[in-house]
Amino acid sequence: VLFRSQETELFIESILREDRSIMNLLDADYTFVNERLARHYGIVGVYGNRFRRVELKDSPRGGLLGQGSILTVTSYSNRTSPVVRGKWILNNLLGTPPPPPPPNVPALKDRNAQGKVLNMRARMEQHRANPACASCHKVMDPLGFALENFDGIGTWRTREANADIDPSGTLPDGTPFQGAAGLKKILLEKRRDQFVSTVTERLLTYALGRGVEYYDLPAIRRIMREASRSDYRASAVVLAIVNSAPFQDRKSTRLNSSHVSESRM
């Protein structure tokens, strides 16, 4: 996992340093690999341990959802997990974390009643037959299945358990999509504001040193409006946060506290 996490760190750093749109987090035409990771991804012509930037053409790897670090950390040690991947997307990209699972959730069965080995989609269909599980899985699973062509360590595949992988899904609002590319398109187009709002909240949380509260929502909307004029470039988002009322109030509070401390000395 360590050699793959460096890809993600370099990728995010490039978006900040090159002042790219934060939308590139979802779908960029480049990434960073060394020889070992390039071989893992099926990218030719990369040699040595040094990470270097490579262009991606007609590749499912563009953006965070195609990177080995994300795909590995959202899997179990011996298999993928559409649930964990779907939950990660809901929490980190859409800002809508699902409720915690009910107690005593049964383990997935890897075979049916006839003893046939089941692929992940079939195993999850069995699991969703439980009404207590169905409501949350209806939201999480389609997002996770979109990434099912990536195995537990991010290797691209087209078959599992002697069956073709079906990465299609339908959102709760009825919107269908096909695979990672289709999911990215939905996030970039139909869920664009939701994604930008989530990134803004995370950056504002970091800037303030506290969680975002309901009274911060008008400021978040204002930050998004200001950053949209520059296609959500990283610098525009950061500048709008620095100029926001929550950040400015925090700054003035610090200054006032400092003056009080000095007067008591």
mmCIF file of C-alpha atoms in Angstrom:
data_model
loop_
_atom_site.group_PDB
_atom_site.id
_atom_site.type_symbol
_atom_site.label_atom_id
_atom_site.label_comp_id
_atom_site.label_asym_id
_atom_site.label_seq_id
_atom_site.Cartn_x
_atom_site.Cartn_y
_atom_site.Cartn_z
ATOM 1 C CA VAL A 1 0.000 0.000 0.000
ATOM 2 C CA LEU A 2 2.858 2.400 0.763
ATOM 3 C CA PHE A 3 4.195 2.568 -2.777
ATOM 4 C CA ARG A 4 0.691 3.235 -4.049
ATOM 5 C CA SER A 5 -0.107 5.961 -1.492
ATOM 6 C CA GLN A 6 2.792 7.998 -2.876
ATOM 7 C CA GLU A 7 0.917 8.170 -6.166
ATOM 8 C CA THR A 8 -2.057 9.780 -4.417
ATOM 9 C CA GLU A 9 0.114 12.224 -2.484
ATOM 10 C CA LEU A 10 1.943 13.361 -5.633
ATOM 11 C CA PHE A 11 -1.330 13.584 -7.531
ATOM 12 C CA ILE A 12 -3.020 15.861 -4.982
ATOM 13 C CA GLU A 13 0.149 17.925 -4.653
ATOM 14 C CA SER A 14 0.157 18.490 -8.422
ATOM 15 C CA ILE A 15 -3.414 19.800 -8.343
ATOM 16 C CA LEU A 16 -2.469 22.303 -5.663
ATOM 17 C CA ARG A 17 0.879 23.372 -7.132
ATOM 18 C CA GLU A 18 -0.410 23.630 -10.708
ATOM 19 C CA ASP A 19 -3.571 25.356 -9.536
ATOM 20 C CA ARG A 20 -5.853 22.912 -11.286
ATOM 21 C CA SER A 21 -9.583 22.598 -10.810
ATOM 22 C CA ILE A 22 -10.548 20.426 -7.852
ATOM 23 C CA MET A 23 -12.766 18.562 -10.332
ATOM 24 C CA ASN A 24 -9.531 16.932 -11.554
ATOM 25 C CA LEU A 25 -9.608 14.935 -8.323
ATOM 26 C CA LEU A 26 -12.338 12.899 -9.994
ATOM 27 C CA ASP A 27 -11.081 12.681 -13.549
ATOM 28 C CA ALA A 28 -7.527 13.633 -14.530
ATOM 29 C CA ASP A 29 -5.625 12.557 -17.633
ATOM 30 C CA TYR A 30 -2.403 11.815 -15.738
ATOM 31 C CA THR A 31 -1.037 10.164 -12.617
ATOM 32 C CA PHE A 32 2.303 9.322 -10.985
ATOM 33 C CA VAL A 33 3.924 5.880 -11.065
ATOM 34 C CA ASN A 34 7.223 4.096 -10.664
ATOM 35 C CA GLU A 35 8.157 0.888 -12.475
ATOM 36 C CA ARG A 36 6.480 -1.377 -9.950
ATOM 37 C CA LEU A 37 3.198 0.547 -9.951
ATOM 38 C CA ALA A 38 3.260 1.021 -13.723
ATOM 39 C CA ARG A 39 3.574 -2.739 -14.176
ATOM 40 C CA HIS A 40 0.683 -3.190 -11.738
ATOM 41 C CA TYR A 41 -1.432 -0.807 -13.841
ATOM 42 C CA GLY A 42 -0.311 -2.228 -17.185
ATOM 43 C CA ILE A 43 1.536 0.969 -18.174
ATOM 44 C CA VAL A 44 4.603 0.323 -20.320
ATOM 45 C CA GLY A 45 7.858 2.242 -20.660
ATOM 46 C CA VAL A 46 8.405 3.165 -16.993
ATOM 47 C CA TYR A 47 11.586 1.942 -15.297
ATOM 48 C CA GLY A 48 13.171 2.441 -11.888
ATOM 49 C CA ASN A 49 11.913 3.285 -8.414
ATOM 50 C CA ARG A 50 11.458 7.013 -9.000
ATOM 51 C CA PHE A 51 7.870 8.185 -9.356
ATOM 52 C CA ARG A 52 7.238 10.207 -12.475
ATOM 53 C CA ARG A 53 4.229 11.738 -14.153
ATOM 54 C CA VAL A 54 2.587 9.725 -16.943
ATOM 55 C CA GLU A 55 -0.261 10.667 -19.245
ATOM 56 C CA LEU A 56 -3.331 8.444 -19.261
ATOM 57 C CA LYS A 57 -5.103 7.820 -22.556
ATOM 58 C CA ASP A 58 -8.385 5.889 -22.630
ATOM 59 C CA SER A 59 -7.593 4.595 -19.148
ATOM 60 C CA PRO A 60 -9.922 3.958 -16.211
ATOM 61 C CA ARG A 61 -7.164 5.156 -13.861
ATOM 62 C CA GLY A 62 -7.814 8.902 -14.082
ATOM 63 C CA GLY A 63 -8.631 10.529 -10.728
ATOM 64 C CA LEU A 64 -8.747 9.186 -7.191
ATOM 65 C CA LEU A 65 -11.177 6.363 -7.918
ATOM 66 C CA GLY A 66 -8.671 4.601 -10.174
ATOM 67 C CA GLN A 67 -5.719 4.750 -7.792
ATOM 68 C CA GLY A 68 -4.433 1.684 -6.013
ATOM 69 C CA SER A 69 -4.228 3.350 -2.594
ATOM 70 C CA ILE A 70 -7.951 4.177 -2.572
ATOM 71 C CA LEU A 71 -8.985 0.831 -4.058
ATOM 72 C CA THR A 72 -6.865 -1.145 -1.583
ATOM 73 C CA VAL A 73 -7.924 0.710 1.546
ATOM 74 C CA THR A 74 -11.580 0.220 0.571
ATOM 75 C CA SER A 75 -11.197 -3.564 0.207
ATOM 76 C CA TYR A 76 -10.716 -6.465 2.560
ATOM 77 C CA SER A 77 -7.508 -8.479 2.578
ATOM 78 C CA ASN A 78 -9.005 -11.267 0.492
ATOM 79 C CA ARG A 79 -11.674 -9.585 -1.640
ATOM 80 C CA THR A 80 -13.231 -6.354 -2.805
ATOM 81 C CA SER A 81 -16.036 -4.706 -0.863
ATOM 82 C CA PRO A 82 -18.663 -2.756 -2.836
ATOM 83 C CA VAL A 83 -20.097 -1.729 0.531
ATOM 84 C CA VAL A 84 -16.855 -0.203 1.835
ATOM 85 C CA ARG A 85 -16.129 1.438 -1.511
ATOM 86 C CA GLY A 86 -19.652 2.801 -1.756
ATOM 87 C CA LYS A 87 -19.472 4.103 1.794
ATOM 88 C CA TRP A 88 -16.118 5.784 1.050
ATOM 89 C CA ILE A 89 -17.613 7.582 -1.947
ATOM 90 C CA LEU A 90 -20.686 8.690 0.011
ATOM 91 C CA ASN A 91 -18.586 9.935 2.904
ATOM 92 C CA ASN A 92 -15.570 11.476 1.182
ATOM 93 C CA LEU A 93 -16.881 12.605 -2.201
ATOM 94 C CA LEU A 94 -20.574 13.308 -1.616
ATOM 95 C CA GLY A 95 -20.631 14.220 2.066
ATOM 96 C CA THR A 96 -23.559 11.919 2.848
ATOM 97 C CA PRO A 97 -22.264 9.147 5.144
ATOM 98 C CA PRO A 98 -24.697 6.248 5.560
ATOM 99 C CA PRO A 99 -25.937 5.228 9.008
ATOM 100 C CA PRO A 100 -23.933 2.612 10.929
ATOM 101 C CA PRO A 101 -24.796 -1.020 10.174
ATOM 102 C CA PRO A 102 -27.201 -2.880 12.443
ATOM 103 C CA PRO A 103 -25.703 -5.281 15.002
ATOM 104 C CA ASN A 104 -24.974 -8.907 14.183
ATOM 105 C CA VAL A 105 -24.738 -8.492 10.414
ATOM 106 C CA PRO A 106 -24.201 -11.975 8.948
ATOM 107 C CA ALA A 107 -21.081 -12.684 6.898
ATOM 108 C CA LEU A 108 -21.388 -12.948 3.122
ATOM 109 C CA LYS A 109 -21.851 -16.453 1.803
ATOM 110 C CA ASP A 110 -19.429 -17.310 -1.001
ATOM 111 C CA ARG A 111 -21.546 -20.209 -2.311
ATOM 112 C CA ASN A 112 -25.219 -20.732 -3.026
ATOM 113 C CA ALA A 113 -27.388 -23.605 -1.772
ATOM 114 C CA GLN A 114 -26.118 -25.821 -4.632
ATOM 115 C CA GLY A 115 -22.480 -25.187 -3.702
ATOM 116 C CA LYS A 116 -21.717 -22.943 -6.678
ATOM 117 C CA VAL A 117 -19.101 -20.245 -6.072
ATOM 118 C CA LEU A 118 -20.751 -16.824 -6.282
ATOM 119 C CA ASN A 119 -19.239 -13.627 -7.616
ATOM 120 C CA MET A 120 -19.480 -10.466 -5.549
ATOM 121 C CA ARG A 121 -22.693 -9.164 -7.121
ATOM 122 C CA ALA A 122 -24.487 -12.468 -6.493
ATOM 123 C CA ARG A 123 -23.219 -12.589 -2.904
ATOM 124 C CA MET A 124 -24.487 -9.069 -2.262
ATOM 125 C CA GLU A 125 -27.867 -9.871 -3.801
ATOM 126 C CA GLN A 126 -28.228 -12.658 -1.255
ATOM 127 C CA HIS A 127 -27.254 -10.271 1.525
ATOM 128 C CA ARG A 128 -29.717 -7.580 0.424
ATOM 129 C CA ALA A 129 -32.569 -10.063 0.700
ATOM 130 C CA ASN A 130 -32.569 -9.163 4.392
ATOM 131 C CA PRO A 131 -34.998 -6.167 4.674
ATOM 132 C CA ALA A 132 -32.952 -4.699 7.533
ATOM 133 C CA CYS A 133 -29.965 -4.397 5.195
ATOM 134 C CA ALA A 134 -31.674 -3.481 1.936
ATOM 135 C CA SER A 135 -32.335 0.239 2.477
ATOM 136 C CA CYS A 136 -28.708 1.264 3.098
ATOM 137 C CA HIS A 137 -27.258 -1.150 0.560
ATOM 138 C CA LYS A 138 -29.531 0.299 -2.110
ATOM 139 C CA VAL A 139 -27.549 3.527 -1.802
ATOM 140 C CA MET A 140 -24.028 2.178 -1.216
ATOM 141 C CA ASP A 141 -23.792 -0.909 -3.387
ATOM 142 C CA PRO A 142 -24.305 0.618 -6.858
ATOM 143 C CA LEU A 143 -21.445 3.060 -6.224
ATOM 144 C CA GLY A 144 -19.160 0.254 -5.078
ATOM 145 C CA PHE A 145 -20.095 -2.060 -7.945
ATOM 146 C CA ALA A 146 -19.027 0.645 -10.401
ATOM 147 C CA LEU A 147 -15.450 -0.075 -9.250
ATOM 148 C CA GLU A 148 -15.766 -3.869 -9.276
ATOM 149 C CA ASN A 149 -13.502 -4.179 -12.340
ATOM 150 C CA PHE A 150 -10.702 -3.258 -9.915
ATOM 151 C CA ASP A 151 -9.796 -6.138 -7.620
ATOM 152 C CA GLY A 152 -8.817 -5.807 -3.964
ATOM 153 C CA ILE A 153 -5.428 -4.252 -4.793
ATOM 154 C CA GLY A 154 -6.576 -2.251 -7.797
ATOM 155 C CA THR A 155 -5.650 -4.630 -10.623
ATOM 156 C CA TRP A 156 -7.992 -4.318 -13.613
ATOM 157 C CA ARG A 157 -10.040 -7.436 -14.340
ATOM 158 C CA THR A 158 -13.090 -8.399 -16.368
ATOM 159 C CA ARG A 159 -14.072 -11.708 -14.729
ATOM 160 C CA GLU A 160 -14.565 -13.048 -11.222
ATOM 161 C CA ALA A 161 -15.618 -16.529 -10.076
ATOM 162 C CA ASN A 162 -15.804 -17.692 -13.714
ATOM 163 C CA ALA A 163 -18.329 -14.988 -14.609
ATOM 164 C CA ASP A 164 -18.130 -11.641 -16.388
ATOM 165 C CA ILE A 165 -18.116 -8.694 -14.014
ATOM 166 C CA ASP A 166 -21.178 -6.462 -14.234
ATOM 167 C CA PRO A 167 -20.158 -2.935 -13.095
ATOM 168 C CA SER A 168 -23.504 -1.339 -13.931
ATOM 169 C CA GLY A 169 -25.685 0.359 -11.376
ATOM 170 C CA THR A 170 -28.633 2.631 -10.791
ATOM 171 C CA LEU A 171 -28.767 5.492 -8.320
ATOM 172 C CA PRO A 172 -31.745 5.795 -5.962
ATOM 173 C CA ASP A 173 -33.152 8.559 -8.204
ATOM 174 C CA GLY A 174 -33.231 6.098 -11.111
ATOM 175 C CA THR A 175 -30.134 7.348 -12.945
ATOM 176 C CA PRO A 176 -28.318 4.401 -14.575
ATOM 177 C CA PHE A 177 -24.562 4.263 -15.128
ATOM 178 C CA GLN A 178 -21.952 1.840 -16.384
ATOM 179 C CA GLY A 179 -18.703 1.209 -14.538
ATOM 180 C CA ALA A 180 -16.123 3.634 -13.187
ATOM 181 C CA ALA A 181 -16.361 5.915 -16.223
ATOM 182 C CA GLY A 182 -20.119 6.226 -15.852
ATOM 183 C CA LEU A 183 -19.853 6.913 -12.131
ATOM 184 C CA LYS A 184 -17.264 9.651 -12.707
ATOM 185 C CA LYS A 185 -19.518 11.256 -15.308
ATOM 186 C CA ILE A 186 -22.407 11.371 -12.825
ATOM 187 C CA LEU A 187 -20.175 12.848 -10.121
ATOM 188 C CA LEU A 188 -18.793 15.456 -12.523
ATOM 189 C CA GLU A 189 -22.136 16.455 -14.001
ATOM 190 C CA LYS A 190 -25.161 15.586 -11.855
ATOM 191 C CA ARG A 191 -23.440 15.589 -8.452
ATOM 192 C CA ARG A 192 -20.932 18.352 -9.164
ATOM 193 C CA ASP A 193 -22.243 20.785 -6.533
ATOM 194 C CA GLN A 194 -22.408 18.024 -3.946
ATOM 195 C CA PHE A 195 -18.776 17.067 -4.594
ATOM 196 C CA VAL A 196 -17.561 20.684 -4.504
ATOM 197 C CA SER A 197 -19.484 21.270 -1.283
ATOM 198 C CA THR A 198 -17.852 18.226 0.322
ATOM 199 C CA VAL A 199 -14.333 19.302 -0.684
ATOM 200 C CA THR A 200 -15.044 22.827 0.538
ATOM 201 C CA GLU A 201 -16.297 21.536 3.886
ATOM 202 C CA ARG A 202 -13.184 19.391 4.331
ATOM 203 C CA LEU A 203 -10.848 22.274 3.497
ATOM 204 C CA LEU A 204 -12.779 24.673 5.730
ATOM 205 C CA THR A 205 -12.619 22.146 8.576
ATOM 206 C CA TYR A 206 -8.839 22.006 8.165
ATOM 207 C CA ALA A 207 -8.567 25.803 8.019
ATOM 208 C CA LEU A 208 -10.727 26.370 11.099
ATOM 209 C CA GLY A 209 -9.366 23.520 13.172
ATOM 210 C CA ARG A 210 -12.910 22.464 14.037
ATOM 211 C CA GLY A 211 -15.869 20.716 12.474
ATOM 212 C CA VAL A 212 -18.253 22.562 10.187
ATOM 213 C CA GLU A 213 -21.543 23.563 11.867
ATOM 214 C CA TYR A 214 -24.963 24.426 10.453
ATOM 215 C CA TYR A 215 -24.241 28.153 10.803
ATOM 216 C CA ASP A 216 -21.253 27.758 8.462
ATOM 217 C CA LEU A 217 -23.442 26.629 5.550
ATOM 218 C CA PRO A 218 -24.069 30.151 4.137
ATOM 219 C CA ALA A 219 -20.301 30.716 4.099
ATOM 220 C CA ILE A 220 -19.747 27.400 2.323
ATOM 221 C CA ARG A 221 -22.258 28.345 -0.366
ATOM 222 C CA ARG A 222 -20.538 31.717 -0.764
ATOM 223 C CA ILE A 223 -17.128 30.033 -1.083
ATOM 224 C CA MET A 224 -18.521 27.753 -3.780
ATOM 225 C CA ARG A 225 -20.036 30.672 -5.729
ATOM 226 C CA GLU A 226 -16.778 32.606 -5.655
ATOM 227 C CA ALA A 227 -14.667 29.587 -6.643
ATOM 228 C CA SER A 228 -17.039 28.663 -9.487
ATOM 229 C CA ARG A 229 -15.977 31.823 -11.350
ATOM 230 C CA SER A 230 -12.545 30.221 -11.787
ATOM 231 C CA ASP A 231 -13.831 26.705 -12.509
ATOM 232 C CA TYR A 232 -13.083 25.726 -8.904
ATOM 233 C CA ARG A 233 -9.343 26.153 -9.213
ATOM 234 C CA ALA A 234 -7.522 25.206 -6.038
ATOM 235 C CA SER A 235 -6.307 28.768 -5.446
ATOM 236 C CA ALA A 236 -9.831 30.150 -5.871
ATOM 237 C CA VAL A 237 -11.228 27.748 -3.267
ATOM 238 C CA VAL A 238 -8.422 28.495 -0.789
ATOM 239 C CA LEU A 239 -8.705 32.268 -1.301
ATOM 240 C CA ALA A 240 -12.469 32.175 -0.820
ATOM 241 C CA ILE A 241 -11.988 30.205 2.415
ATOM 242 C CA VAL A 242 -9.414 32.708 3.696
ATOM 243 C CA ASN A 243 -11.822 35.570 2.938
ATOM 244 C CA SER A 244 -14.812 33.801 4.487
ATOM 245 C CA ALA A 245 -16.483 35.008 7.677
ATOM 246 C CA PRO A 246 -15.735 31.833 9.694
ATOM 247 C CA PHE A 247 -12.024 32.045 8.899
ATOM 248 C CA GLN A 248 -11.819 35.807 9.441
ATOM 249 C CA ASP A 249 -13.690 35.532 12.743
ATOM 250 C CA ARG A 250 -11.304 32.816 13.867
ATOM 251 C CA LYS A 251 -8.354 35.023 12.967
ATOM 252 C CA SER A 252 -9.722 38.033 14.857
ATOM 253 C CA THR A 253 -10.528 35.863 17.883
ATOM 254 C CA ARG A 254 -6.945 34.661 17.955
ATOM 255 C CA LEU A 255 -5.639 38.229 17.762
ATOM 256 C CA ASN A 256 -7.915 39.388 20.574
ATOM 257 C CA SER A 257 -6.865 36.447 22.740
ATOM 258 C CA SER A 258 -3.231 37.296 22.081
ATOM 259 C CA HIS A 259 -3.732 40.931 23.103
ATOM 260 C CA VAL A 260 -5.478 39.878 26.315
ATOM 261 C CA SER A 261 -2.622 37.516 27.170
ATOM 262 C CA GLU A 262 -0.017 40.236 26.549
ATOM 263 C CA SER A 263 -1.892 42.751 28.748
ATOM 264 C CA ARG A 264 -1.818 40.291 31.644
ATOM 265 C CA MET A 265 1.948 39.800 31.441
#
